[in-house]
Amino acid sequence: GNETSEIEFTPALACQPFLAITFDDLPVPQSPLKFNVIDTGDIKVYGRGITDGNIVGKHTYFMVDTSKAVSGELIVTVDGPDTTIPIHLSDDGKGIVKCEYTPEVEGTYVANIAYSGLPVQHSPFHFEVLPIDEPQVIAVYSQDVE
């Protein structure tokens, strides 16, 4: 009959292993299987575009560094208070991806970043976008100011 078996394991490191499957000492069709083991801790996300203080209507960006990860698919979305924001991704060919967008309304935004279907460390990123007329606080320090 049809029987299904499930195999679960925790790899010690990111790699591209092969899994050989046999039944009655004979290889099953399409065996061995090749797959990727991803360590999402190898992916770094940084930049102003995922922090509080971006301004409505002002272009911003953040970077995703996949250069230390095995080959995989990067999925990035930025959701505003009302809708998903269009985002432009540009890869420098060395695994550094620039993620650019322009927030459309003030409020809480969420950036979801996944690699090969898995959320990267600290994803989702939550941050506040300020209205265009929000005054900026600037501190000035000088020996001459009392």
Tab-separated table of C-alpha atoms in Angstrom:
chain	number	residue	atom	x	y	z
A	1	GLY	CA	0.000	0.000	0.000
A	2	ASN	CA	0.889	3.661	0.151
A	3	GLU	CA	2.859	4.468	3.256
A	4	THR	CA	4.339	7.822	4.174
A	5	SER	CA	7.311	8.333	6.398
A	6	GLU	CA	8.522	11.614	7.805
A	7	ILE	CA	12.158	12.371	8.495
A	8	GLU	CA	13.169	15.214	10.750
A	9	PHE	CA	16.701	16.265	11.646
A	10	THR	CA	18.608	19.309	12.828
A	11	PRO	CA	21.766	19.943	10.799
A	12	ALA	CA	24.857	21.261	12.568
A	13	LEU	CA	25.750	23.737	9.811
A	14	ALA	CA	24.432	25.404	6.672
A	15	CYS	CA	25.218	23.329	3.594
A	16	GLN	CA	23.780	21.551	0.560
A	17	PRO	CA	23.467	17.916	1.669
A	18	PHE	CA	22.136	14.920	-0.205
A	19	LEU	CA	19.575	12.546	1.248
A	20	ALA	CA	19.698	8.997	-0.132
A	21	ILE	CA	16.419	7.115	0.326
A	22	THR	CA	16.053	3.370	-0.153
A	23	PHE	CA	13.202	0.889	0.146
A	24	ASP	CA	13.948	-2.831	0.471
A	25	ASP	CA	17.621	-1.917	-0.129
A	26	LEU	CA	16.759	-0.292	-3.496
A	27	PRO	CA	17.001	3.469	-4.172
A	28	VAL	CA	13.621	5.147	-4.543
A	29	PRO	CA	13.051	7.236	-7.704
A	30	GLN	CA	14.708	10.683	-7.666
A	31	SER	CA	17.005	9.661	-4.803
A	32	PRO	CA	19.368	11.067	-3.657
A	33	LEU	CA	17.607	14.361	-3.017
A	34	LYS	CA	19.629	17.581	-2.852
A	35	PHE	CA	18.421	20.422	-0.651
A	36	ASN	CA	19.671	23.546	1.096
A	37	VAL	CA	20.129	23.928	4.825
A	38	ILE	CA	19.794	27.625	5.646
A	39	ASP	CA	21.114	29.411	8.716
A	40	THR	CA	19.102	32.643	8.705
A	41	GLY	CA	21.550	34.003	11.293
A	42	ASP	CA	24.010	34.385	8.398
A	43	ILE	CA	21.776	37.107	6.923
A	44	LYS	CA	22.174	40.652	8.226
A	45	VAL	CA	19.621	43.459	7.862
A	46	TYR	CA	20.559	47.070	8.547
A	47	GLY	CA	19.820	50.662	7.576
A	48	ARG	CA	17.581	53.638	8.211
A	49	GLY	CA	14.609	52.161	6.349
A	50	ILE	CA	13.787	49.708	9.154
A	51	THR	CA	14.105	52.156	12.063
A	52	ASP	CA	11.776	54.712	13.647
A	53	GLY	CA	11.861	58.226	12.236
A	54	ASN	CA	11.418	57.828	8.484
A	55	ILE	CA	9.285	60.623	6.983
A	56	VAL	CA	6.148	60.315	4.841
A	57	GLY	CA	6.990	60.914	1.171
A	58	LYS	CA	10.762	60.716	1.728
A	59	HIS	CA	12.615	57.926	-0.079
A	60	THR	CA	14.432	55.513	2.249
A	61	TYR	CA	16.149	52.142	2.148
A	62	PHE	CA	17.708	49.312	4.097
A	63	MET	CA	20.218	46.625	3.194
A	64	VAL	CA	20.028	42.829	3.368
A	65	ASP	CA	23.399	41.062	3.383
A	66	THR	CA	23.087	37.474	2.143
A	67	SER	CA	26.758	37.147	1.200
A	68	LYS	CA	27.529	34.601	3.936
A	69	ALA	CA	24.449	32.429	3.272
A	70	VAL	CA	24.086	29.504	0.894
A	71	SER	CA	22.085	30.175	-2.258
A	72	GLY	CA	18.424	30.950	-1.588
A	73	GLU	CA	15.467	33.165	-2.446
A	74	LEU	CA	15.063	36.541	-0.716
A	75	ILE	CA	11.505	37.773	-0.133
A	76	VAL	CA	11.013	41.313	1.213
A	77	THR	CA	7.735	43.104	1.925
A	78	VAL	CA	7.044	46.410	3.660
A	79	ASP	CA	3.518	46.868	4.952
A	80	GLY	CA	2.196	50.276	5.939
A	81	PRO	CA	-0.837	50.987	8.108
A	82	ASP	CA	-3.212	50.514	5.153
A	83	THR	CA	-1.389	48.621	2.417
A	84	THR	CA	1.730	46.872	1.171
A	85	ILE	CA	4.273	49.440	-0.042
A	86	PRO	CA	5.962	48.994	-3.447
A	87	ILE	CA	9.603	48.114	-2.865
A	88	HIS	CA	12.523	48.028	-5.287
A	89	LEU	CA	15.274	45.456	-4.708
A	90	SER	CA	18.694	45.797	-6.316
A	91	ASP	CA	21.419	43.176	-5.843
A	92	ASP	CA	25.048	44.234	-6.168
A	93	GLY	CA	25.986	40.747	-7.428
A	94	LYS	CA	27.906	40.000	-4.222
A	95	GLY	CA	24.918	39.184	-2.030
A	96	ILE	CA	24.152	42.702	-0.770
A	97	VAL	CA	20.583	43.725	-1.618
A	98	LYS	CA	19.371	47.328	-1.364
A	99	CYS	CA	15.650	47.539	-0.524
A	100	GLU	CA	14.181	50.938	-1.448
A	101	TYR	CA	10.725	52.349	-0.819
A	102	THR	CA	8.843	55.568	-0.065
A	103	PRO	CA	6.409	55.523	2.875
A	104	GLU	CA	3.033	56.941	1.879
A	105	VAL	CA	1.301	57.598	5.204
A	106	GLU	CA	2.327	58.013	8.830
A	107	GLY	CA	2.016	55.162	11.271
A	108	THR	CA	3.457	51.776	12.126
A	109	TYR	CA	5.176	49.865	9.324
A	110	VAL	CA	6.333	46.255	9.255
A	111	ALA	CA	9.167	44.888	7.102
A	112	ASN	CA	9.030	41.107	6.626
A	113	ILE	CA	12.248	39.568	5.354
A	114	ALA	CA	12.514	35.869	4.556
A	115	TYR	CA	15.238	33.768	2.968
A	116	SER	CA	14.295	30.462	1.361
A	117	GLY	CA	10.928	30.675	3.093
A	118	LEU	CA	12.323	31.295	6.590
A	119	PRO	CA	12.171	34.628	8.447
A	120	VAL	CA	15.634	36.131	9.004
A	121	GLN	CA	16.765	37.039	12.515
A	122	HIS	CA	14.667	39.809	14.102
A	123	SER	CA	12.071	39.741	11.298
A	124	PRO	CA	9.496	41.173	11.216
A	125	PHE	CA	10.908	44.667	11.816
A	126	HIS	CA	8.401	47.177	13.278
A	127	PHE	CA	9.022	50.924	12.945
A	128	GLU	CA	7.218	54.254	12.976
A	129	VAL	CA	6.967	56.637	10.018
A	130	LEU	CA	6.429	60.289	10.963
A	131	PRO	CA	4.195	62.816	9.189
A	132	ILE	CA	5.931	65.186	6.807
A	133	ASP	CA	5.403	68.193	9.070
A	134	GLU	CA	6.699	66.511	12.247
A	135	PRO	CA	9.259	68.873	13.785
A	136	GLN	CA	12.702	67.362	14.225
A	137	VAL	CA	14.487	67.857	17.530
A	138	ILE	CA	18.037	69.087	17.073
A	139	ALA	CA	20.407	69.416	20.002
A	140	VAL	CA	23.229	71.957	19.760
A	141	TYR	CA	26.204	71.787	22.065
A	142	SER	CA	28.854	74.456	22.351
A	143	GLN	CA	31.054	76.001	24.981
A	144	ASP	CA	29.613	79.390	23.985
A	145	VAL	CA	25.968	78.444	24.606
A	146	GLU	CA	24.622	78.835	28.142
